[in-house]
Short mmCIF file of C-alpha atoms and ligand atoms in Angstrom, two decimals:
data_model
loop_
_atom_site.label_atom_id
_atom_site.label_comp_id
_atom_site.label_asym_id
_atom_site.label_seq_id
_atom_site.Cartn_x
_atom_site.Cartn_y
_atom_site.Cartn_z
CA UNK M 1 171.68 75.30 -2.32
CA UNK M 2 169.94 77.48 -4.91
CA UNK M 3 166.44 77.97 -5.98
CA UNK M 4 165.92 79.70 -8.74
CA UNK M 5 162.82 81.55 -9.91
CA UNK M 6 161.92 82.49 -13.65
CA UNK M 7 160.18 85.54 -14.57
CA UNK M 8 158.38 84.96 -18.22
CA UNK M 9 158.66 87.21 -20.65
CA UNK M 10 155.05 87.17 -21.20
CA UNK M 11 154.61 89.09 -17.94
CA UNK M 12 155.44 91.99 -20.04
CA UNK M 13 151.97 92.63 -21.23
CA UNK M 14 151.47 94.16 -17.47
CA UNK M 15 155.23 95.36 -16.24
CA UNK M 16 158.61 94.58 -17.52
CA UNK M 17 160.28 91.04 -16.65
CA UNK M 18 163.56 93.02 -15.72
CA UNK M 19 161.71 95.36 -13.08
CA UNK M 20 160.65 92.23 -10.73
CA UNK M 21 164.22 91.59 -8.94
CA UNK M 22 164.27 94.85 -7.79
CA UNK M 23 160.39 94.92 -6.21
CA UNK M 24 160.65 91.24 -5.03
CA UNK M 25 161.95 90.54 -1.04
CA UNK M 26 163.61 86.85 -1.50
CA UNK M 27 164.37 85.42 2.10
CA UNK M 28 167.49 86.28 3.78
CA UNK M 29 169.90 84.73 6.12
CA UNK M 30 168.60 82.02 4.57
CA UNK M 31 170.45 78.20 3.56
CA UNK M 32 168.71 78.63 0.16
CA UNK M 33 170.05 81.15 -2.34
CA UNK M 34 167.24 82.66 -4.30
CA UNK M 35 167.96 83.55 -7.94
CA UNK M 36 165.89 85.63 -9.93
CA UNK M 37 165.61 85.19 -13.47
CA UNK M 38 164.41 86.39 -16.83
CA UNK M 39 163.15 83.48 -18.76
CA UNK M 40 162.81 83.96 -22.92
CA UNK M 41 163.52 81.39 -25.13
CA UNK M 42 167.59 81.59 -24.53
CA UNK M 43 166.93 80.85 -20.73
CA UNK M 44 166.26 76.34 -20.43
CA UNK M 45 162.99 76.15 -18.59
CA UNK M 46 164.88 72.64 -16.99
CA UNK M 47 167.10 75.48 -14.96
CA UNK M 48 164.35 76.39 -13.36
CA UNK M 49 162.51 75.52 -10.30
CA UNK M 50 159.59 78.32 -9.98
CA UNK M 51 158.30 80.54 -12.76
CA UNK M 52 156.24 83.72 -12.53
CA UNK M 53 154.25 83.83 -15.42
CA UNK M 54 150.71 85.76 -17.13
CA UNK M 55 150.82 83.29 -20.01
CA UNK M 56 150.95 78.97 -19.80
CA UNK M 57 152.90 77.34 -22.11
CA UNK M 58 152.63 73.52 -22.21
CA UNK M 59 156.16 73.59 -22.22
CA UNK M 60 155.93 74.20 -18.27
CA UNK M 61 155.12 70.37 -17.68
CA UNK M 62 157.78 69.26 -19.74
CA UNK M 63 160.06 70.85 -16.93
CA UNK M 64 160.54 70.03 -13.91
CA UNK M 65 159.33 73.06 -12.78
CA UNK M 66 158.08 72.73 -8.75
CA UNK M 67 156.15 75.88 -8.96
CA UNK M 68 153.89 78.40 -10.67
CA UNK M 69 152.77 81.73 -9.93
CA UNK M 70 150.27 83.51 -12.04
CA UNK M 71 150.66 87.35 -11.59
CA UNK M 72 146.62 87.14 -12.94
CA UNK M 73 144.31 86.38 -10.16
CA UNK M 74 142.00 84.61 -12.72
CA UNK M 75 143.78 81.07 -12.90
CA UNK M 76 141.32 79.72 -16.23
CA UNK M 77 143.71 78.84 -18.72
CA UNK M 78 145.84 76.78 -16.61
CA UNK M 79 144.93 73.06 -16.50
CA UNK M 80 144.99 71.96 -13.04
CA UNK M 81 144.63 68.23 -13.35
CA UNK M 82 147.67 68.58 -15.88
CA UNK M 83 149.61 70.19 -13.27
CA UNK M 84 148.62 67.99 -10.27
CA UNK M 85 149.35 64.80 -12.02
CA UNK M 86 152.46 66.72 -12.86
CA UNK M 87 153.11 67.55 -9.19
CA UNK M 88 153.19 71.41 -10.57
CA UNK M 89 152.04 73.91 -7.52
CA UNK M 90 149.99 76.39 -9.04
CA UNK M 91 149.79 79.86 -7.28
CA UNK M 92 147.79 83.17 -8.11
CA UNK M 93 147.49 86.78 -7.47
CA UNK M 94 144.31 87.11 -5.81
CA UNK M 95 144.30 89.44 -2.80
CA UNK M 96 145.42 93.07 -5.16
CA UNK M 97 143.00 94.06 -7.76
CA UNK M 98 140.28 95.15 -5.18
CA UNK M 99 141.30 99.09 -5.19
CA UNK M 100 141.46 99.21 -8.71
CA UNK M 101 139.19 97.32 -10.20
CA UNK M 102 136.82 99.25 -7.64
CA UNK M 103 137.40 102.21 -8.95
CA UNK M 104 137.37 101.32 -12.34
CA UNK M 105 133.85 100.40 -12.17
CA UNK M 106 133.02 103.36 -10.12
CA UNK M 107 134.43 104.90 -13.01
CA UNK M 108 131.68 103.09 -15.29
CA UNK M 109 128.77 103.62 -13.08
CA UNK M 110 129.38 107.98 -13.22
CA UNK M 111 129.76 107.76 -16.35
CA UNK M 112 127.26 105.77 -17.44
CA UNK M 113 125.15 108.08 -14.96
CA UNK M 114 126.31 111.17 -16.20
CA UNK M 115 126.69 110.25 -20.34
CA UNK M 116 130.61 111.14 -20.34
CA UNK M 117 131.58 108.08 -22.10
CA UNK M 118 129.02 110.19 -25.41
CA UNK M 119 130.31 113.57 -24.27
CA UNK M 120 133.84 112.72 -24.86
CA UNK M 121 132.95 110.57 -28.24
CA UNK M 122 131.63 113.90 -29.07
CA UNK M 123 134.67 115.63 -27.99
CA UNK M 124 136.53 113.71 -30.50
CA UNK M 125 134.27 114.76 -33.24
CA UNK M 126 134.53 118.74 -32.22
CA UNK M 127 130.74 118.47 -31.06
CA UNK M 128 129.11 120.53 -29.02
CA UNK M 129 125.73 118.61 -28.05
CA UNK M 130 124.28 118.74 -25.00
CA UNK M 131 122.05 115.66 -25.82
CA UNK M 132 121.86 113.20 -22.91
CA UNK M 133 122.54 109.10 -23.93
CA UNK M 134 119.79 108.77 -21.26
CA UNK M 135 118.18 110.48 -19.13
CA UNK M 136 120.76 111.49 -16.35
CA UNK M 137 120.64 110.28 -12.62
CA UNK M 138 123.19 110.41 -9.57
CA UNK M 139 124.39 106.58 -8.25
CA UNK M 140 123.20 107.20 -5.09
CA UNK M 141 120.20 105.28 -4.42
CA UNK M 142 120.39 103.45 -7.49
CA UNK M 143 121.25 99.61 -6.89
CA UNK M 144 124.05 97.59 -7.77
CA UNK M 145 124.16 94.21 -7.68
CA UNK M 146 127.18 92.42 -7.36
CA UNK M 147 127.74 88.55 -8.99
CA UNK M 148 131.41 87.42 -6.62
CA UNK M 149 131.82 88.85 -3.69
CA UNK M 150 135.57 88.28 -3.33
CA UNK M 151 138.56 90.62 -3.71
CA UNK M 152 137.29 92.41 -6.37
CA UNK M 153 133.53 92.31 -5.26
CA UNK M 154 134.17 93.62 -2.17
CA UNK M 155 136.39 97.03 -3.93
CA UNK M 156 133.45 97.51 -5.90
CA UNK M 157 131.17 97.33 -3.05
CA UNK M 158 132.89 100.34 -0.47
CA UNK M 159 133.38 102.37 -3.04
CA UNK M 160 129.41 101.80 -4.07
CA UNK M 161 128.61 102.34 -0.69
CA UNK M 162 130.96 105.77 -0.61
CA UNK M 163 128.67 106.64 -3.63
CA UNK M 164 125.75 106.13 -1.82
CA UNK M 165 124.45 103.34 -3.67
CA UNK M 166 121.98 100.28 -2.90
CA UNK M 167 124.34 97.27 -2.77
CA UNK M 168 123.36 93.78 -2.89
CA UNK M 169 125.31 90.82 -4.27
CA UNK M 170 125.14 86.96 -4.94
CA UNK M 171 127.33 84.74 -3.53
CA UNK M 172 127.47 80.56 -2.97
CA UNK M 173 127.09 80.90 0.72
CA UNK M 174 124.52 83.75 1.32
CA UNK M 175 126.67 85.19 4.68
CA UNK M 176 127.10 89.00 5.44
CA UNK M 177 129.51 91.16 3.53
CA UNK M 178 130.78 94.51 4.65
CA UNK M 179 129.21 97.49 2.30
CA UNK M 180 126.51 94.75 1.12
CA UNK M 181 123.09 95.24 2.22
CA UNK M 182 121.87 92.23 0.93
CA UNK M 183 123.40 88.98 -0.12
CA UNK M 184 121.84 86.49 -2.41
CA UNK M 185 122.24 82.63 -2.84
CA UNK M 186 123.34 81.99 -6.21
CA UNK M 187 119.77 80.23 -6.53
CA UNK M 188 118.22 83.26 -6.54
CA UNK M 189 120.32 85.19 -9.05
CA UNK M 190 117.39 86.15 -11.59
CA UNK M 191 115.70 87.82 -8.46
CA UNK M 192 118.91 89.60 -7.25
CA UNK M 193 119.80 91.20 -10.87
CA UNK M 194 116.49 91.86 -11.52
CA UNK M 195 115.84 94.74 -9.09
CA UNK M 196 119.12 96.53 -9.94
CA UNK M 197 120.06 99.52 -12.01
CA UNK M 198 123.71 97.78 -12.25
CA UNK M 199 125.05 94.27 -12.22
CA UNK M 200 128.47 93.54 -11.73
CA UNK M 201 130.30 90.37 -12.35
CA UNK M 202 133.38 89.90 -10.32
CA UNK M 203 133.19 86.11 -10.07
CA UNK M 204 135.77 83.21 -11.63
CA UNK M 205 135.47 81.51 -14.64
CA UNK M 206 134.63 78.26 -13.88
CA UNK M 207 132.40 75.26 -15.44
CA UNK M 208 129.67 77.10 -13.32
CA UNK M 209 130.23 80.28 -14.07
CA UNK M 210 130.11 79.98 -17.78
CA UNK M 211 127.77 81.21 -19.65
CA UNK M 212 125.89 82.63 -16.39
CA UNK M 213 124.63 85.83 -18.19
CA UNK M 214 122.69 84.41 -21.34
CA UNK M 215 119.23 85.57 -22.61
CA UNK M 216 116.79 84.85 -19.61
CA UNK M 217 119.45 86.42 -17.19
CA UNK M 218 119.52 89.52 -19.99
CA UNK M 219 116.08 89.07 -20.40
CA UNK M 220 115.47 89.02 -16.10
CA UNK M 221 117.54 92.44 -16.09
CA UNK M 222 115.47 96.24 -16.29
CA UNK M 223 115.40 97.81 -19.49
CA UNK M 224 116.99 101.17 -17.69
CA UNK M 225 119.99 98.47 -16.04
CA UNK M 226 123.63 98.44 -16.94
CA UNK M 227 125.65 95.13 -17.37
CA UNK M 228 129.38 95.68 -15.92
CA UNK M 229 132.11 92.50 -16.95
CA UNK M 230 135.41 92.59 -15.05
CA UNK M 231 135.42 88.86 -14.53
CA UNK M 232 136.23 86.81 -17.82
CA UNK M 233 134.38 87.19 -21.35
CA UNK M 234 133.02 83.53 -21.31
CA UNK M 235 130.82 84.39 -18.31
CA UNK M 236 128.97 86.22 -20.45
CA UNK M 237 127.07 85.16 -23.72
CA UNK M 238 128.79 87.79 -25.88
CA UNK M 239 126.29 87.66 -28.76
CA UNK M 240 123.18 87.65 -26.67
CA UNK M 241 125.18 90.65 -24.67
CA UNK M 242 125.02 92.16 -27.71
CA UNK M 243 121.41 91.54 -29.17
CA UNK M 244 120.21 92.98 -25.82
CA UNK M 245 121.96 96.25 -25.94
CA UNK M 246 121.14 96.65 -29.45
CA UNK M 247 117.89 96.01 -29.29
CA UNK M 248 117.29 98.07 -25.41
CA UNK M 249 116.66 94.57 -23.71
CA UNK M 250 119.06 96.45 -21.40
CA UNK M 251 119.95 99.80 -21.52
CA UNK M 252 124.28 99.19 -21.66
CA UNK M 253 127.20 97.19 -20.95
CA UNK M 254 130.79 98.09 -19.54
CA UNK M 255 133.02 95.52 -20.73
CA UNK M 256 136.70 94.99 -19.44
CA UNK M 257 136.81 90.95 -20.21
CA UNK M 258 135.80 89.34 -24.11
CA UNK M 259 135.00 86.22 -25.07
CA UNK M 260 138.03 86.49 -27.31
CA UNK M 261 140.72 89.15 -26.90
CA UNK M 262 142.20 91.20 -28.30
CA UNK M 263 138.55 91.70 -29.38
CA UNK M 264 138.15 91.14 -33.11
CA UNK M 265 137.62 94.21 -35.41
CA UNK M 266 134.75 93.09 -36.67
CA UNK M 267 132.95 92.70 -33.51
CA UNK M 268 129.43 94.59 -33.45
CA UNK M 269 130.65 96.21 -29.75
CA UNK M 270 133.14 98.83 -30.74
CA UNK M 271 130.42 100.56 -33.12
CA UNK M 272 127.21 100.34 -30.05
CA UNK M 273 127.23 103.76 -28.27
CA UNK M 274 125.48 102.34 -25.03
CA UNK M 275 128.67 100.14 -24.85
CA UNK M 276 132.04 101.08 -22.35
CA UNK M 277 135.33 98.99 -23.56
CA UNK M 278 138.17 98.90 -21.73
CA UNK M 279 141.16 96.56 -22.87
CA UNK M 280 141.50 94.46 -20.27
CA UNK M 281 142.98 96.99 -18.21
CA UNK M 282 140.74 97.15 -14.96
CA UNK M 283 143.12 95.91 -12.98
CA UNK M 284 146.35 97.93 -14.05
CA UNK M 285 147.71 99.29 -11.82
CA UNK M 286 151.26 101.24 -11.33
CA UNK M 287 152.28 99.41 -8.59
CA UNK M 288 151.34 96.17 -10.06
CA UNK M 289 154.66 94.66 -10.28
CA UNK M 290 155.56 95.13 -6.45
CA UNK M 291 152.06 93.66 -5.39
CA UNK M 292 152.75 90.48 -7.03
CA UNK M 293 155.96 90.84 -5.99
CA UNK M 294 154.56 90.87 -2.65
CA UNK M 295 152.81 87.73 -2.85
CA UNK M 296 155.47 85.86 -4.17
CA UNK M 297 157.96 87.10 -1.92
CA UNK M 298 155.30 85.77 1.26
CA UNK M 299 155.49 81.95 -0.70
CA UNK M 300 159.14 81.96 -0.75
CA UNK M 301 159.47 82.63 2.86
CA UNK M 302 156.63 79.98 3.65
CA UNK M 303 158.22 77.53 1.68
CA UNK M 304 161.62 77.67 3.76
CA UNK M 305 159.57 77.20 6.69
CA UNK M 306 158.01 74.21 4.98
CA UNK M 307 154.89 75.89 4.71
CA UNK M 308 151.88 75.93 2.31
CA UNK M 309 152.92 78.53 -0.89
CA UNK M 310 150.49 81.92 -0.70
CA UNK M 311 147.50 81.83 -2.66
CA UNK M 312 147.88 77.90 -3.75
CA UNK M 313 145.35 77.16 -6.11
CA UNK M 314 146.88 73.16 -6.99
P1 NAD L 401 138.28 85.97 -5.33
O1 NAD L 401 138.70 84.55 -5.38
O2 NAD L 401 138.72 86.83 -4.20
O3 NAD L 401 136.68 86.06 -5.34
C1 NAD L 401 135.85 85.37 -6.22
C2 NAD L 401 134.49 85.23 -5.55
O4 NAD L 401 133.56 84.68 -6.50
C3 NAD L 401 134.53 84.27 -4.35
O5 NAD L 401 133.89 84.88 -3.27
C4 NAD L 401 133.76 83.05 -4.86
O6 NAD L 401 133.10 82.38 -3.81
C5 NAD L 401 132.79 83.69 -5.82
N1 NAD L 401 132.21 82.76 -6.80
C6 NAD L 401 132.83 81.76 -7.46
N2 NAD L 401 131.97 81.16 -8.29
C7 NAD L 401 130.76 81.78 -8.12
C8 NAD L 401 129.47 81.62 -8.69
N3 NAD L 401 129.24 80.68 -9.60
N4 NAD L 401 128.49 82.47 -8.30
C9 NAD L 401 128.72 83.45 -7.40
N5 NAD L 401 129.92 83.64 -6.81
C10 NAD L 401 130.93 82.82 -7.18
O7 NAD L 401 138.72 86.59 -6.71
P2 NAD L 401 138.75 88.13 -7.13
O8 NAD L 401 140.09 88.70 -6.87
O9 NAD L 401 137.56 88.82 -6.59
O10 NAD L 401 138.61 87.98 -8.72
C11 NAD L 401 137.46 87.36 -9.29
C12 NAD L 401 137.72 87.09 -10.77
O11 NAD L 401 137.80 88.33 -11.45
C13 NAD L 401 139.05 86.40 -11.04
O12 NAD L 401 138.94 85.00 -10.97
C14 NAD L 401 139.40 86.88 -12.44
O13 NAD L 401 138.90 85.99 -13.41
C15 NAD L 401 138.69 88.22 -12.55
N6 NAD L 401 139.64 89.35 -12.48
C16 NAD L 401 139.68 90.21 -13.53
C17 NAD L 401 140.53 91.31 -13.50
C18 NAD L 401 140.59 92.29 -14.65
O14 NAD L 401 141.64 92.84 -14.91
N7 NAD L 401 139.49 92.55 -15.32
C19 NAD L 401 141.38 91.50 -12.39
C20 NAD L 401 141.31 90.60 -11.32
C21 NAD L 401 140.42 89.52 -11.38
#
């Protein structure tokens, strides 16, 4: 018997399609012979009976495809009832961003603290000018406030700590997190962002989490306070992001996620100085390929031992 697993050519945006058979473990000694694949358009999606994947195409029901993976842990532009009715397992990458998404945002919070992001924009200009964006401060002390306190909530949050910085965070179920002093219920998320100098969201997209940052969360925020996206754009309320760091409702924003991406050229963002943009990139990662490769190599094994797939989300 054979199973054989696609790799989509869209996963190319984060590693190459060809590099995966030589990162990814497939059982041995086993009855089942795993073949690994690189899908494009000359490859028939009906050969297939798993794909590994960044982008959906609807063309994945049409198949009769058993399996899934997404090598993004955020799983929002899948449609889950589609694929359950299907009988389509749907699998993510959850469990590898937290070391460097962490630092990325560490990586936001100095500079932010420090004004690098303007001393390098001067840099570019052959500027010397010794003008501070802000008045300059060191993290520790200040507080950050974490929105998710998951993989990526959690990276943020020991390297905060290792900063010595103030960390509280929101979650559903209030319970204790390691490197979080306090932890909210997500009823009292105006109270939790409102006493900190940064709030980062590290939470899914969702029907609830959509549009959780709009102009009384802004608005609930200090004027001296830093908004930090890694989650997904739609979380956010882009234009009222944007009327409150032009107009010093808050005093900046580091963005990794957009509402729409690429982001447009004629978005207001890339010209606001108070602003950090990074191209959907927090999570990159050099070893990127071999983590998901990881995962996906645990679901293979669990399957021949007729157990649940890693990181099932349908
Ligand atoms: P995770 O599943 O480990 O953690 C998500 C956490 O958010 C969970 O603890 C969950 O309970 C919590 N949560 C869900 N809805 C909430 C709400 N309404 N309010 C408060 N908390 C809520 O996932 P993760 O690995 O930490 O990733 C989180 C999200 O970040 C992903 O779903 C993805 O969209 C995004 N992400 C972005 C990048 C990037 O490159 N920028 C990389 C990885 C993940």
């Amino acid at each position: 018997m054979t199973f054989t697993l696609g790799v989509h050519e869209s996963v190319e945006v984060v590693f190459s399609p060809e590099s995966f058979p030589d990162v990814l473990d497939v059982p041995e000694e086993s009855a089942v012979e795993t073949r690994i694949v690189a899908h494009d358009d000359a490859t028939a999606l009906d050969d297939l009976d798993a794909i590994v994947t960044f982008a959906y195409d609807e063309a994945f029901l049409d198949a009769d495809l058993e399996w899934i993976h997404s090598i993004q842990t955020g799983v929002d532009r899948f449609p889950f009832s589609d694929l359950e009715a299907a009988g389509v397992a749907l699998t993510s990458s959850t469990g590898i961003h937290g070391d460097a998404v962490g630092d990325t945002v560490a990586g936001y919070m100095l500079s932010f603290a420090r004004g690098l992001h303007v001393y390098r924009d001067a840099q570019v200009d052959g500027r010397w000018d010794r003008t501070p964006p802000a008045p300059p401060f060191s993290l520790a002390g200040e507080r950050l406030c974490l929105v998710g306190l998951g993989v990526l909530g959690r990276g943020i949050a020991a390297r905060a700590a290792g900063l010595g910085m103030d960390v509280v965070g929101v979650r559903r179920t209030p319970t204790p997190v390691a490197n979080v002093d306090e932890v909210y219920g997500r009823d009292r998320l105006a109270e939790a962002i409102g006493g900190a100098r940064f709030v980062a969201l590290a939470l899914p997209l969702t029907p609830e989490s959509e549009g959780l940052i709009g102009p009384a969360e802004l608005d609930a925020m200090r004027e001296d306070a830093y908004l930090i996206n890694v989650a997904r754009g739609p979380v956010v309320d882009e234009e009222a992001l944007i009327e409150a760091v032009s107009n010093g409702t808050i005093a900046g924003a580091a963005l990794d996620v957009f509402e729409t991406e690429p982001l447009p050229e004629t978005s207001p963002l890339w010209d606001l100085q108070n602003v950090i943009l990074t191209p959907h990139v927090a999570a990159a990662h050099r070893e990127y390929a071999a983590r998901v490769a990881a995962i996906v190599g645990e679901s293979l094994r669990r399957r021949e031992r007729g157990e649940e797939l890693a990181n099932r989300v349908v």
